[in-house]
């Protein structure tokens, strides 16, 4: 028996054991057992329920062995004192029913006592098992508790990650759409909603092909869906620079789409994610660049063709009458001036816009600047008997900027005013201060600008067809004026009535940090 026992005990720890037993003989038999088998029990014996209660008030045990019937109570009363301490119930011979009840009430095991105390032979094993059982139960509980905390932490972490993903996707400036392998929409961010005109909820009830229609801007045919392309090729796919998205309401958006497969760890494709960028602005800039290059070439070719034609004619005919030759040479001369002005204008614009030239930012006397401009243009105004009028206010404040550019800006405006005003007309320049702004007004009572042309007059090369006839010009003057105004953090407005005249008003910030684009 002791040998068997020795096999079972796994550590050399002393067990704390409480025996609740009112029978003196049984108590002694227990003590004898412990002694004889040298059991590592640190035990106490309670001879009644009351004694057990007082011991258990202050002590805990690894195991409690209790007799069923105690003089002042039963084993069930003892059970109530134990908390989670394992208990073994010992009942009188033949009282199986009580034993079963005790098990149901939470006893770990029961033993039927016999007069010869044979049951004690197995007691050490039962004790050992009860303690091990308790240990396993505790370990299991701890594991379970840890698991619960772990699951809770992981769930919170997942919720946070989901939230972060949602915030990231919604704050992206590109549309993001993800589908599963059956092309069902699983993700659709705000920009995708705005571009396609479909809400995520509605989109989920459709296939992605209904929601995302992309056509080729040139052929007007629907292009192969980026999702299909990825599912076919298994690689990343991009659209072309002619792709146009047709939204739910039929609006069109130039887009650039890139789609990539979503793979499982084993490499299998489980979906596709696509990023959709609205490239309206980029395409517009590209178009403007192309337009600009073609208009520059056109504008340069026109005077050049004429120069070439007249010089060729002169060269072909050595006997050309003097007067005709002079007329032709005058035209060549004028066209060369035109060409020179065009090239200078273009260079001026590109210098300002590229920021290649360093502009000075100095205090200037605007009155002197205006006087210089008028002195330079007086001769030109006199040719058509145009009266130049000035109205310079007091206390104008200190304008800071690039004096040369400001002079060129006023020169362009006054030059136009003289050019587009009939003989004996009037051109006025007034300057005054309004709050923290210097206001320069150049007005004339000339031919005026048609309403529909007003939004375009600051465009490069734009000239109003009627007024431009016979009046030399490049269509670059106002584009340069606008650039100079912007450079000084100012703004320009125009008012005009056909046959009544035109007024350009320039607002420039005074003495402020705003005038720092220089
Ligand atoms: P340009 O004077 O070389 O033609 P601008 O860019 O200076 O080019 O002006 C663009 C066009 O705006 C002119 O061709 C003209 O049709 C119109 N315009 C500008 N200023 C006036 C004005 N004061 N009165 C009438 N039309 C004007």
Short mmCIF file of C-alpha atoms and ligand atoms in Angstrom, two decimals:
data_model
loop_
_atom_site.label_atom_id
_atom_site.label_comp_id
_atom_site.label_asym_id
_atom_site.label_seq_id
_atom_site.Cartn_x
_atom_site.Cartn_y
_atom_site.Cartn_z
CA UNK A 1 0.00 0.00 0.00
CA UNK A 2 2.67 2.50 1.01
CA UNK A 3 4.56 1.56 -2.08
CA UNK A 4 1.57 2.32 -4.28
CA UNK A 5 1.15 5.57 -2.51
CA UNK A 6 4.75 6.56 -2.96
CA UNK A 7 4.28 6.11 -6.70
CA UNK A 8 1.37 8.48 -6.82
CA UNK A 9 2.81 11.34 -4.88
CA UNK A 10 4.41 13.60 -7.41
CA UNK A 11 5.99 16.20 -5.17
CA UNK A 12 7.26 16.16 -1.67
CA UNK A 13 4.93 18.84 -0.49
CA UNK A 14 3.22 18.47 2.86
CA UNK A 15 -0.57 18.51 2.58
CA UNK A 16 -2.70 20.36 5.01
CA UNK A 17 -5.51 18.00 5.98
CA UNK A 18 -8.52 18.53 8.22
CA UNK A 19 -10.33 15.50 9.60
CA UNK A 20 -13.80 16.19 10.94
CA UNK A 21 -14.69 13.09 12.96
CA UNK A 22 -16.55 12.69 16.25
CA UNK A 23 -15.63 9.04 16.76
CA UNK A 24 -12.50 8.76 18.89
CA UNK A 25 -11.59 5.34 17.47
CA UNK A 26 -11.79 6.60 13.93
CA UNK A 27 -9.66 9.59 14.89
CA UNK A 28 -7.03 7.34 16.35
CA UNK A 29 -7.11 5.02 13.35
CA UNK A 30 -6.45 8.04 11.14
CA UNK A 31 -3.55 9.19 13.26
CA UNK A 32 -2.10 5.74 13.25
CA UNK A 33 -2.34 5.59 9.48
CA UNK A 34 -0.48 8.85 9.07
CA UNK A 35 2.23 7.71 11.43
CA UNK A 36 2.67 4.23 10.05
CA UNK A 37 2.71 5.27 6.45
CA UNK A 38 4.72 8.42 7.21
CA UNK A 39 2.28 10.47 5.27
CA UNK A 40 3.37 14.06 4.75
CA UNK A 41 0.16 15.42 6.29
CA UNK A 42 0.07 18.49 8.40
CA UNK A 43 -3.29 17.60 9.87
CA UNK A 44 -5.79 18.80 12.37
CA UNK A 45 -8.72 16.95 13.81
CA UNK A 46 -12.10 18.53 14.63
CA UNK A 47 -14.28 16.39 16.90
CA UNK A 48 -17.51 18.21 16.11
CA UNK A 49 -19.10 20.58 13.62
CA UNK A 50 -18.58 23.50 16.00
CA UNK A 51 -14.88 22.72 16.29
CA UNK A 52 -14.59 22.38 12.53
CA UNK A 53 -16.22 25.76 12.13
CA UNK A 54 -13.84 27.48 14.49
CA UNK A 55 -10.81 25.91 12.79
CA UNK A 56 -12.05 26.75 9.30
CA UNK A 57 -12.69 30.35 10.30
CA UNK A 58 -8.98 30.97 10.39
CA UNK A 59 -7.34 28.19 8.37
CA UNK A 60 -7.44 26.78 4.90
CA UNK A 61 -6.70 23.16 4.00
CA UNK A 62 -5.62 21.29 0.91
CA UNK A 63 -8.26 18.70 1.66
CA UNK A 64 -11.00 18.07 4.23
CA UNK A 65 -12.17 14.59 5.22
CA UNK A 66 -15.47 14.66 7.05
CA UNK A 67 -17.61 12.04 8.71
CA UNK A 68 -21.24 12.22 7.68
CA UNK A 69 -22.91 12.32 11.03
CA UNK A 70 -21.38 14.54 13.63
CA UNK A 71 -22.94 15.02 17.03
CA UNK A 72 -23.88 18.67 16.38
CA UNK A 73 -24.38 18.56 12.59
CA UNK A 74 -23.78 16.62 9.41
CA UNK A 75 -21.23 16.64 6.60
CA UNK A 76 -23.54 18.97 4.67
CA UNK A 77 -23.11 21.63 7.34
CA UNK A 78 -19.35 21.24 6.99
CA UNK A 79 -19.59 21.61 3.18
CA UNK A 80 -20.96 25.10 3.67
CA UNK A 81 -17.81 26.17 5.47
CA UNK A 82 -15.36 25.00 2.84
CA UNK A 83 -15.51 27.37 -0.15
CA UNK A 84 -13.48 25.68 -2.86
CA UNK A 85 -11.54 23.27 -0.59
CA UNK A 86 -11.91 19.68 -1.82
CA UNK A 87 -13.80 17.43 0.56
CA UNK A 88 -14.05 13.68 0.99
CA UNK A 89 -17.10 12.37 2.80
CA UNK A 90 -16.95 9.29 5.00
CA UNK A 91 -20.30 7.61 5.72
CA UNK A 92 -21.42 4.69 7.83
CA UNK A 93 -21.46 1.20 6.33
CA UNK A 94 -24.35 0.55 3.95
CA UNK A 95 -25.38 4.19 3.68
CA UNK A 96 -24.91 4.46 -0.07
CA UNK A 97 -27.75 6.89 -0.49
CA UNK A 98 -26.15 9.52 1.74
CA UNK A 99 -22.89 9.03 -0.11
CA UNK A 100 -24.57 9.82 -3.42
CA UNK A 101 -26.22 12.89 -1.91
CA UNK A 102 -22.84 14.05 -0.61
CA UNK A 103 -21.30 13.71 -4.06
CA UNK A 104 -24.14 15.73 -5.52
CA UNK A 105 -23.57 18.41 -2.87
CA UNK A 106 -20.00 18.82 -4.06
CA UNK A 107 -17.91 16.17 -2.30
CA UNK A 108 -15.00 15.01 -4.38
CA UNK A 109 -15.35 11.38 -3.26
CA UNK A 110 -16.86 9.26 -0.56
CA UNK A 111 -15.73 6.35 1.51
CA UNK A 112 -17.80 3.76 3.30
CA UNK A 113 -16.43 3.28 6.76
CA UNK A 114 -16.09 -0.25 8.08
CA UNK A 115 -15.35 -1.42 11.58
CA UNK A 116 -11.98 -2.84 10.64
CA UNK A 117 -10.95 0.54 9.25
CA UNK A 118 -10.08 -0.99 5.92
CA UNK A 119 -11.29 2.12 4.13
CA UNK A 120 -8.26 3.91 5.52
CA UNK A 121 -6.04 1.84 3.29
CA UNK A 122 -7.23 3.73 0.25
CA UNK A 123 -7.50 7.09 1.98
CA UNK A 124 -4.03 8.37 1.00
CA UNK A 125 -4.80 7.69 -2.65
CA UNK A 126 -8.18 9.37 -2.47
CA UNK A 127 -6.59 12.39 -0.77
CA UNK A 128 -3.90 12.56 -3.41
CA UNK A 129 -6.45 12.37 -6.20
CA UNK A 130 -8.69 15.00 -4.62
CA UNK A 131 -5.78 17.40 -4.31
CA UNK A 132 -4.61 16.78 -7.87
CA UNK A 133 -8.14 17.19 -9.09
CA UNK A 134 -8.37 20.53 -7.34
CA UNK A 135 -5.04 21.60 -8.83
CA UNK A 136 -6.22 20.69 -12.34
CA UNK A 137 -9.49 22.50 -11.75
CA UNK A 138 -7.64 25.62 -10.57
CA UNK A 139 -5.28 25.47 -13.52
CA UNK A 140 -8.22 25.05 -15.87
CA UNK A 141 -10.00 27.98 -14.29
CA UNK A 142 -6.91 30.14 -14.57
CA UNK A 143 -6.52 29.11 -18.19
CA UNK A 144 -10.16 29.87 -18.81
CA UNK A 145 -9.87 33.27 -17.13
CA UNK A 146 -6.75 34.06 -19.16
CA UNK A 147 -8.47 32.94 -22.30
CA UNK A 148 -11.36 35.22 -21.57
CA UNK A 149 -9.03 38.19 -21.02
CA UNK A 150 -7.14 37.26 -24.15
CA UNK A 151 -10.32 37.02 -26.21
CA UNK A 152 -11.47 40.35 -24.80
CA UNK A 153 -8.14 42.02 -25.55
CA UNK A 154 -8.04 40.57 -29.06
CA UNK A 155 -11.63 41.64 -29.73
CA UNK A 156 -10.85 45.16 -28.57
CA UNK A 157 -7.69 45.18 -30.68
CA UNK A 158 -9.63 44.00 -33.72
CA UNK A 159 -12.30 46.64 -33.16
CA UNK A 160 -9.56 49.30 -32.93
CA UNK A 161 -7.88 48.02 -36.09
CA UNK A 162 -11.23 48.01 -37.88
CA UNK A 163 -11.91 51.55 -36.72
CA UNK A 164 -8.44 52.67 -37.82
CA UNK A 165 -8.93 51.06 -41.22
CA UNK A 166 -12.34 52.69 -41.60
CA UNK A 167 -10.95 56.11 -40.65
CA UNK A 168 -7.96 55.66 -42.98
CA UNK A 169 -10.16 54.63 -45.87
CA UNK A 170 -12.65 57.41 -45.32
CA UNK A 171 -9.93 60.04 -45.10
CA UNK A 172 -8.20 58.86 -48.27
CA UNK A 173 -8.50 61.20 -51.21
CA UNK A 174 -8.80 58.25 -53.60
CA UNK A 175 -11.75 55.91 -53.99
CA UNK A 176 -11.17 52.39 -52.64
CA UNK A 177 -13.32 49.43 -53.64
CA UNK A 178 -12.71 45.81 -52.64
CA UNK A 179 -14.59 42.77 -53.90
CA UNK A 180 -14.47 39.08 -53.05
CA UNK A 181 -13.70 36.39 -55.60
CA UNK A 182 -17.36 36.44 -56.72
CA UNK A 183 -17.04 40.19 -57.30
CA UNK A 184 -19.37 41.04 -54.42
CA UNK A 185 -18.53 44.44 -52.96
CA UNK A 186 -17.04 44.14 -49.48
CA UNK A 187 -15.52 47.58 -49.09
CA UNK A 188 -16.51 50.92 -50.57
CA UNK A 189 -15.15 54.14 -49.10
CA UNK A 190 -16.62 57.65 -49.14
CA UNK A 191 -14.72 58.84 -52.22
CA UNK A 192 -15.88 55.73 -54.11
CA UNK A 193 -19.44 56.66 -53.09
CA UNK A 194 -18.97 60.24 -54.31
CA UNK A 195 -17.39 59.23 -57.61
CA UNK A 196 -19.80 56.45 -58.56
CA UNK A 197 -22.90 58.05 -57.03
CA UNK A 198 -23.73 54.74 -55.32
CA UNK A 199 -24.00 54.43 -51.54
CA UNK A 200 -22.19 51.45 -50.00
CA UNK A 201 -25.53 49.95 -48.94
CA UNK A 202 -27.01 50.16 -52.45
CA UNK A 203 -23.78 49.04 -54.05
CA UNK A 204 -23.76 45.89 -51.93
CA UNK A 205 -27.01 44.76 -53.52
CA UNK A 206 -25.49 45.01 -57.03
CA UNK A 207 -22.55 43.40 -58.75
CA UNK A 208 -19.50 45.57 -59.05
CA UNK A 209 -19.96 45.66 -62.84
CA UNK A 210 -23.26 47.52 -62.38
CA UNK A 211 -21.71 50.01 -60.01
CA UNK A 212 -18.41 50.64 -61.76
CA UNK A 213 -18.68 51.44 -65.45
CA UNK A 214 -15.53 52.68 -67.09
CA UNK A 215 -15.37 53.64 -70.75
CA UNK A 216 -12.53 54.55 -73.07
CA UNK A 217 -12.90 58.29 -73.73
CA UNK A 218 -11.75 57.86 -77.32
CA UNK A 219 -13.68 54.77 -78.48
CA UNK A 220 -16.58 55.39 -76.03
CA UNK A 221 -16.65 51.63 -75.47
CA UNK A 222 -16.84 50.04 -72.03
CA UNK A 223 -13.38 48.82 -71.05
CA UNK A 224 -12.71 45.46 -69.39
CA UNK A 225 -13.35 45.80 -65.68
CA UNK A 226 -10.11 46.12 -63.67
CA UNK A 227 -11.53 43.42 -61.36
CA UNK A 228 -11.86 40.95 -64.25
CA UNK A 229 -8.38 41.82 -65.47
CA UNK A 230 -6.88 41.06 -62.06
CA UNK A 231 -8.91 37.84 -61.65
CA UNK A 232 -7.70 36.76 -65.13
CA UNK A 233 -4.05 37.71 -64.82
CA UNK A 234 -3.54 37.28 -61.09
CA UNK A 235 -1.34 40.40 -61.09
CA UNK A 236 -1.70 44.13 -60.51
CA UNK A 237 -3.50 45.96 -63.32
CA UNK A 238 -3.78 49.64 -64.21
CA UNK A 239 -6.17 51.53 -66.43
CA UNK A 240 -5.23 53.89 -69.25
CA UNK A 241 -5.15 57.67 -69.33
CA UNK A 242 -8.32 57.63 -71.42
CA UNK A 243 -10.48 55.93 -68.78
CA UNK A 244 -13.67 57.77 -67.87
CA UNK A 245 -15.99 56.62 -65.09
CA UNK A 246 -19.72 56.84 -65.75
CA UNK A 247 -21.45 57.62 -62.46
CA UNK A 248 -24.94 56.46 -61.47
CA UNK A 249 -26.50 59.72 -62.73
CA UNK A 250 -24.53 59.60 -65.99
CA UNK A 251 -21.87 62.17 -64.99
CA UNK A 252 -18.41 61.43 -66.26
CA UNK A 253 -15.19 61.54 -64.29
CA UNK A 254 -11.76 61.02 -65.81
CA UNK A 255 -10.22 58.39 -63.54
CA UNK A 256 -7.07 56.38 -63.16
CA UNK A 257 -7.68 52.92 -61.70
CA UNK A 258 -5.17 50.50 -60.22
CA UNK A 259 -6.32 47.08 -59.02
CA UNK A 260 -4.45 44.34 -57.19
CA UNK A 261 -5.33 40.83 -56.00
CA UNK A 262 -6.06 40.06 -52.34
CA UNK A 263 -4.43 36.72 -51.53
CA UNK A 264 -4.68 34.20 -48.72
CA UNK A 265 -1.49 32.94 -47.09
CA UNK A 266 -1.42 30.00 -49.49
CA UNK A 267 -1.51 32.41 -52.44
CA UNK A 268 -5.10 31.78 -53.52
CA UNK A 269 -6.89 34.93 -54.72
CA UNK A 270 -9.84 35.73 -52.47
CA UNK A 271 -10.67 39.15 -53.84
CA UNK A 272 -9.49 42.31 -55.56
CA UNK A 273 -8.87 45.78 -54.21
CA UNK A 274 -8.97 48.80 -56.47
CA UNK A 275 -7.86 52.40 -55.99
CA UNK A 276 -9.69 54.92 -58.13
CA UNK A 277 -8.24 58.39 -58.59
CA UNK A 278 -10.16 61.34 -59.95
CA UNK A 279 -7.69 62.76 -62.50
CA UNK A 280 -9.88 65.54 -63.92
CA UNK A 281 -7.40 68.21 -62.83
CA UNK A 282 -4.32 66.37 -64.20
CA UNK A 283 -6.04 65.74 -67.54
CA UNK A 284 -7.13 69.40 -67.69
CA UNK A 285 -3.53 70.52 -67.08
CA UNK A 286 -2.30 68.13 -69.79
CA UNK A 287 -4.91 69.49 -72.17
CA UNK A 288 -3.97 73.08 -71.34
CA UNK A 289 -0.30 72.34 -71.95
CA UNK A 290 -1.07 70.81 -75.34
CA UNK A 291 -3.36 73.72 -76.22
CA UNK A 292 -0.72 76.19 -75.12
CA UNK A 293 2.01 74.61 -77.22
CA UNK A 294 -0.25 74.52 -80.27
CA UNK A 295 -1.38 78.14 -79.84
CA UNK A 296 2.21 79.33 -79.34
CA UNK A 297 3.24 77.57 -82.53
CA UNK A 298 0.25 79.04 -84.33
CA UNK A 299 0.86 82.56 -83.04
CA UNK A 300 4.51 82.42 -84.04
CA UNK A 301 3.85 80.91 -87.44
CA UNK A 302 1.37 83.58 -88.57
CA UNK A 303 3.77 86.57 -88.56
CA UNK A 304 6.65 84.37 -89.75
CA UNK A 305 4.64 83.13 -92.76
CA UNK A 306 3.83 86.70 -93.67
CA UNK A 307 7.48 87.84 -93.27
CA UNK A 308 8.64 84.92 -95.43
CA UNK A 309 6.04 85.63 -98.13
CA UNK A 310 6.83 89.35 -98.40
CA UNK A 311 10.60 88.89 -98.38
CA UNK A 312 10.35 86.13 -101.01
CA UNK A 313 8.22 88.41 -103.22
CA UNK A 314 10.70 91.28 -102.85
CA UNK A 315 13.62 88.99 -103.64
CA UNK A 316 11.89 87.48 -106.68
CA UNK A 317 11.21 90.87 -108.25
CA UNK A 318 14.28 93.10 -108.41
CA UNK A 319 12.32 95.62 -110.50
CA UNK A 320 9.58 96.09 -107.96
CA UNK A 321 8.51 99.74 -107.73
CA UNK A 322 10.07 101.54 -104.83
CA UNK A 323 6.73 102.40 -103.25
CA UNK A 324 5.47 98.81 -103.29
CA UNK A 325 8.74 97.52 -101.93
CA UNK A 326 8.58 100.07 -99.08
CA UNK A 327 5.01 99.02 -98.30
CA UNK A 328 6.08 95.36 -98.18
CA UNK A 329 9.10 96.14 -96.04
CA UNK A 330 6.90 98.12 -93.64
CA UNK A 331 4.69 95.03 -93.27
CA UNK A 332 7.77 92.85 -92.69
CA UNK A 333 8.96 95.33 -90.11
CA UNK A 334 5.60 95.37 -88.29
CA UNK A 335 5.33 91.58 -88.34
CA UNK A 336 8.90 91.30 -86.97
CA UNK A 337 7.92 93.66 -84.14
CA UNK A 338 4.90 91.48 -83.51
CA UNK A 339 7.12 88.40 -83.41
CA UNK A 340 9.55 90.12 -81.08
CA UNK A 341 6.71 91.23 -78.76
CA UNK A 342 5.26 87.73 -78.77
CA UNK A 343 8.55 86.14 -77.83
CA UNK A 344 9.24 88.76 -75.17
CA UNK A 345 5.74 88.30 -73.75
CA UNK A 346 6.16 84.53 -73.62
CA UNK A 347 9.54 84.86 -71.98
CA UNK A 348 8.09 87.29 -69.44
CA UNK A 349 5.26 84.90 -68.57
CA UNK A 350 7.52 81.90 -68.25
CA UNK A 351 10.00 83.88 -66.14
CA UNK A 352 7.27 84.98 -63.73
CA UNK A 353 5.53 81.63 -63.52
CA UNK A 354 8.64 79.50 -63.20
CA UNK A 355 9.89 81.75 -60.43
CA UNK A 356 13.27 81.75 -62.20
CA UNK A 357 13.74 85.46 -61.73
CA UNK A 358 14.24 86.92 -58.33
CA UNK A 359 11.90 89.84 -57.85
CA UNK A 360 12.81 92.63 -55.56
CA UNK A 361 10.53 93.68 -52.77
CA UNK A 362 11.15 97.30 -52.05
CA UNK A 363 9.09 100.26 -50.96
CA UNK A 364 8.11 102.31 -54.02
CA UNK A 365 6.47 105.63 -54.74
CA UNK A 366 3.44 104.70 -56.79
CA UNK A 367 2.87 108.34 -57.88
CA UNK A 368 6.29 108.44 -59.53
CA UNK A 369 5.69 105.07 -61.17
CA UNK A 370 2.43 106.30 -62.70
CA UNK A 371 4.02 109.55 -63.87
CA UNK A 372 6.76 107.59 -65.62
CA UNK A 373 4.21 105.35 -67.36
CA UNK A 374 2.18 108.33 -68.56
CA UNK A 375 5.28 110.16 -69.76
CA UNK A 376 6.23 107.07 -71.78
CA UNK A 377 2.78 106.74 -73.36
CA UNK A 378 1.93 110.41 -73.90
CA UNK A 379 3.33 110.36 -77.42
CA UNK A 380 1.20 107.25 -78.24
CA UNK A 381 -1.94 108.92 -76.81
CA UNK A 382 -1.28 112.08 -78.75
CA UNK A 383 -1.44 110.15 -82.04
CA UNK A 384 -5.19 109.67 -81.60
CA UNK A 385 -5.68 112.75 -79.50
CA UNK A 386 -6.54 110.80 -76.36
CA UNK A 387 -6.69 112.78 -73.18
CA UNK A 388 -4.80 111.20 -70.27
CA UNK A 389 -6.25 112.09 -66.88
CA UNK A 390 -4.89 111.30 -63.42
CA UNK A 391 -6.44 111.38 -59.99
CA UNK A 392 -3.91 110.52 -57.31
CA UNK A 393 -5.23 110.40 -53.74
CA UNK A 394 -3.50 111.50 -50.54
CA UNK A 395 -1.88 109.30 -47.93
CA UNK A 396 -1.59 106.30 -50.15
CA UNK A 397 0.46 104.25 -47.72
CA UNK A 398 3.58 102.39 -48.60
CA UNK A 399 3.39 99.89 -51.45
CA UNK A 400 6.12 97.26 -51.39
CA UNK A 401 7.03 95.12 -54.35
CA UNK A 402 8.87 94.96 -57.60
CA UNK A 403 8.80 98.45 -59.05
CA UNK A 404 9.70 97.30 -62.56
CA UNK A 405 6.84 94.78 -62.61
CA UNK A 406 4.29 97.22 -61.18
CA UNK A 407 5.33 99.72 -63.84
CA UNK A 408 4.97 97.06 -66.55
CA UNK A 409 1.50 96.14 -65.19
CA UNK A 410 0.25 99.77 -65.30
CA UNK A 411 1.90 100.29 -68.69
CA UNK A 412 -0.01 97.29 -70.14
CA UNK A 413 -3.36 98.51 -68.78
CA UNK A 414 -2.93 102.12 -69.92
CA UNK A 415 -1.53 101.01 -73.29
CA UNK A 416 -4.63 98.84 -73.85
CA UNK A 417 -6.92 101.64 -72.75
CA UNK A 418 -5.34 103.97 -75.35
CA UNK A 419 -5.30 101.24 -78.03
CA UNK A 420 -8.94 100.30 -77.67
CA UNK A 421 -10.30 103.84 -77.40
CA UNK A 422 -11.36 105.88 -80.45
CA UNK A 423 -9.86 109.24 -81.37
CA UNK A 424 -10.46 112.10 -78.94
CA UNK A 425 -11.36 109.66 -76.19
CA UNK A 426 -10.30 109.79 -72.57
CA UNK A 427 -8.19 107.48 -70.42
CA UNK A 428 -7.99 107.96 -66.67
CA UNK A 429 -5.78 106.59 -63.96
CA UNK A 430 -6.74 106.98 -60.35
CA UNK A 431 -5.07 105.73 -57.21
CA UNK A 432 -6.46 105.70 -53.69
CA UNK A 433 -6.17 103.84 -50.48
CA UNK A 434 -8.99 101.66 -49.20
CA UNK A 435 -8.26 100.18 -45.80
CA UNK A 436 -5.12 98.18 -46.12
CA UNK A 437 -5.21 98.10 -49.91
CA UNK A 438 -3.95 100.34 -52.65
CA UNK A 439 -6.55 100.60 -55.41
CA UNK A 440 -5.37 101.47 -58.93
CA UNK A 441 -8.13 102.12 -61.47
CA UNK A 442 -7.47 102.40 -65.20
CA UNK A 443 -10.58 103.46 -67.10
CA UNK A 444 -11.41 104.48 -70.64
CA UNK A 445 -14.45 105.48 -72.66
CA UNK A 446 -13.44 103.24 -75.55
CA UNK A 447 -15.03 100.38 -77.43
CA UNK A 448 -15.64 98.11 -74.42
CA UNK A 449 -15.48 94.33 -74.17
CA UNK A 450 -18.43 92.00 -74.90
CA UNK A 451 -19.80 90.29 -71.77
CA UNK A 452 -19.11 86.78 -73.04
CA UNK A 453 -15.44 87.67 -73.63
CA UNK A 454 -14.84 89.04 -70.12
CA UNK A 455 -14.03 85.71 -68.42
CA UNK A 456 -11.39 84.96 -71.04
CA UNK A 457 -9.49 88.20 -71.46
CA UNK A 458 -6.79 87.20 -68.95
CA UNK A 459 -6.09 83.98 -70.91
CA UNK A 460 -2.93 83.84 -72.94
CA UNK A 461 -3.35 84.80 -76.62
CA UNK A 462 -6.98 85.69 -76.12
CA UNK A 463 -8.04 88.74 -78.13
CA UNK A 464 -11.56 89.92 -78.76
CA UNK A 465 -11.97 89.33 -82.49
CA UNK A 466 -13.77 92.57 -83.37
CA UNK A 467 -11.63 94.96 -81.35
CA UNK A 468 -8.44 93.12 -82.24
CA UNK A 469 -8.92 93.83 -85.94
CA UNK A 470 -6.25 96.17 -87.19
CA UNK A 471 -5.03 96.89 -83.67
CA UNK A 472 -1.67 95.26 -83.05
CA UNK A 473 -1.32 93.03 -80.05
CA UNK A 474 -0.25 89.59 -78.86
CA UNK A 475 -3.02 88.64 -76.45
CA UNK A 476 -0.38 88.21 -73.76
CA UNK A 477 -0.56 91.65 -72.07
CA UNK A 478 -3.40 90.91 -69.63
CA UNK A 479 -2.01 87.43 -68.85
CA UNK A 480 1.20 89.16 -67.74
CA UNK A 481 -0.79 91.79 -65.78
CA UNK A 482 -2.63 89.00 -63.94
CA UNK A 483 0.63 87.22 -63.10
CA UNK A 484 2.14 90.42 -61.68
CA UNK A 485 -0.98 91.12 -59.60
CA UNK A 486 -0.85 87.56 -58.20
CA UNK A 487 2.81 87.94 -57.45
CA UNK A 488 1.95 90.88 -55.20
CA UNK A 489 -0.89 88.93 -53.50
CA UNK A 490 -3.41 91.27 -55.09
CA UNK A 491 -6.47 90.85 -57.29
CA UNK A 492 -7.84 92.41 -60.45
CA UNK A 493 -11.41 93.11 -61.57
CA UNK A 494 -12.84 94.33 -64.85
CA UNK A 495 -16.06 96.11 -65.77
CA UNK A 496 -17.00 96.93 -69.31
CA UNK A 497 -19.90 98.04 -71.50
CA UNK A 498 -19.78 97.78 -75.24
CA UNK A 499 -19.42 101.28 -76.73
CA UNK A 500 -19.15 102.84 -73.26
CA UNK A 501 -15.72 101.89 -72.07
CA UNK A 502 -13.75 99.60 -69.79
CA UNK A 503 -12.44 99.86 -66.24
CA UNK A 504 -9.72 97.64 -64.74
CA UNK A 505 -9.38 97.83 -60.95
CA UNK A 506 -6.27 96.44 -59.26
CA UNK A 507 -6.20 95.86 -55.47
CA UNK A 508 -2.77 95.51 -53.91
CA UNK A 509 -2.17 94.82 -50.20
CA UNK A 510 -0.24 97.55 -48.40
CA UNK A 511 2.44 97.05 -45.77
CA UNK A 512 1.33 93.51 -45.07
CA UNK A 513 2.90 90.12 -44.90
CA UNK A 514 0.54 89.11 -47.70
CA UNK A 515 2.72 90.84 -50.29
CA UNK A 516 5.30 88.13 -49.92
CA UNK A 517 4.93 86.11 -53.06
CA UNK A 518 8.01 87.87 -54.33
P1 LIG B 1 -3.48 92.55 -76.60
O1 LIG B 1 -3.74 93.91 -76.10
O2 LIG B 1 -2.07 92.32 -76.97
O3 LIG B 1 -4.42 92.12 -77.64
P2 LIG B 1 -4.19 91.75 -73.95
O4 LIG B 1 -3.97 90.48 -73.26
O5 LIG B 1 -3.56 92.96 -73.36
O6 LIG B 1 -3.74 91.54 -75.44
O7 LIG B 1 -5.73 91.99 -74.05
C1 LIG B 1 -6.56 90.94 -74.46
C2 LIG B 1 -7.78 91.49 -75.16
O8 LIG B 1 -8.65 92.13 -74.22
C3 LIG B 1 -7.50 92.53 -76.20
O9 LIG B 1 -7.15 91.96 -77.42
C4 LIG B 1 -8.81 93.26 -76.26
O10 LIG B 1 -9.69 92.55 -77.09
C5 LIG B 1 -9.32 93.21 -74.85
N1 LIG B 1 -9.00 94.42 -74.11
C6 LIG B 1 -8.03 94.62 -73.20
N2 LIG B 1 -8.08 95.85 -72.67
C7 LIG B 1 -9.13 96.47 -73.27
C8 LIG B 1 -9.71 97.76 -73.15
N3 LIG B 1 -9.22 98.70 -72.32
N4 LIG B 1 -10.80 98.03 -73.93
C9 LIG B 1 -11.30 97.12 -74.75
N5 LIG B 1 -10.80 95.88 -74.90
C10 LIG B 1 -9.73 95.55 -74.18
#
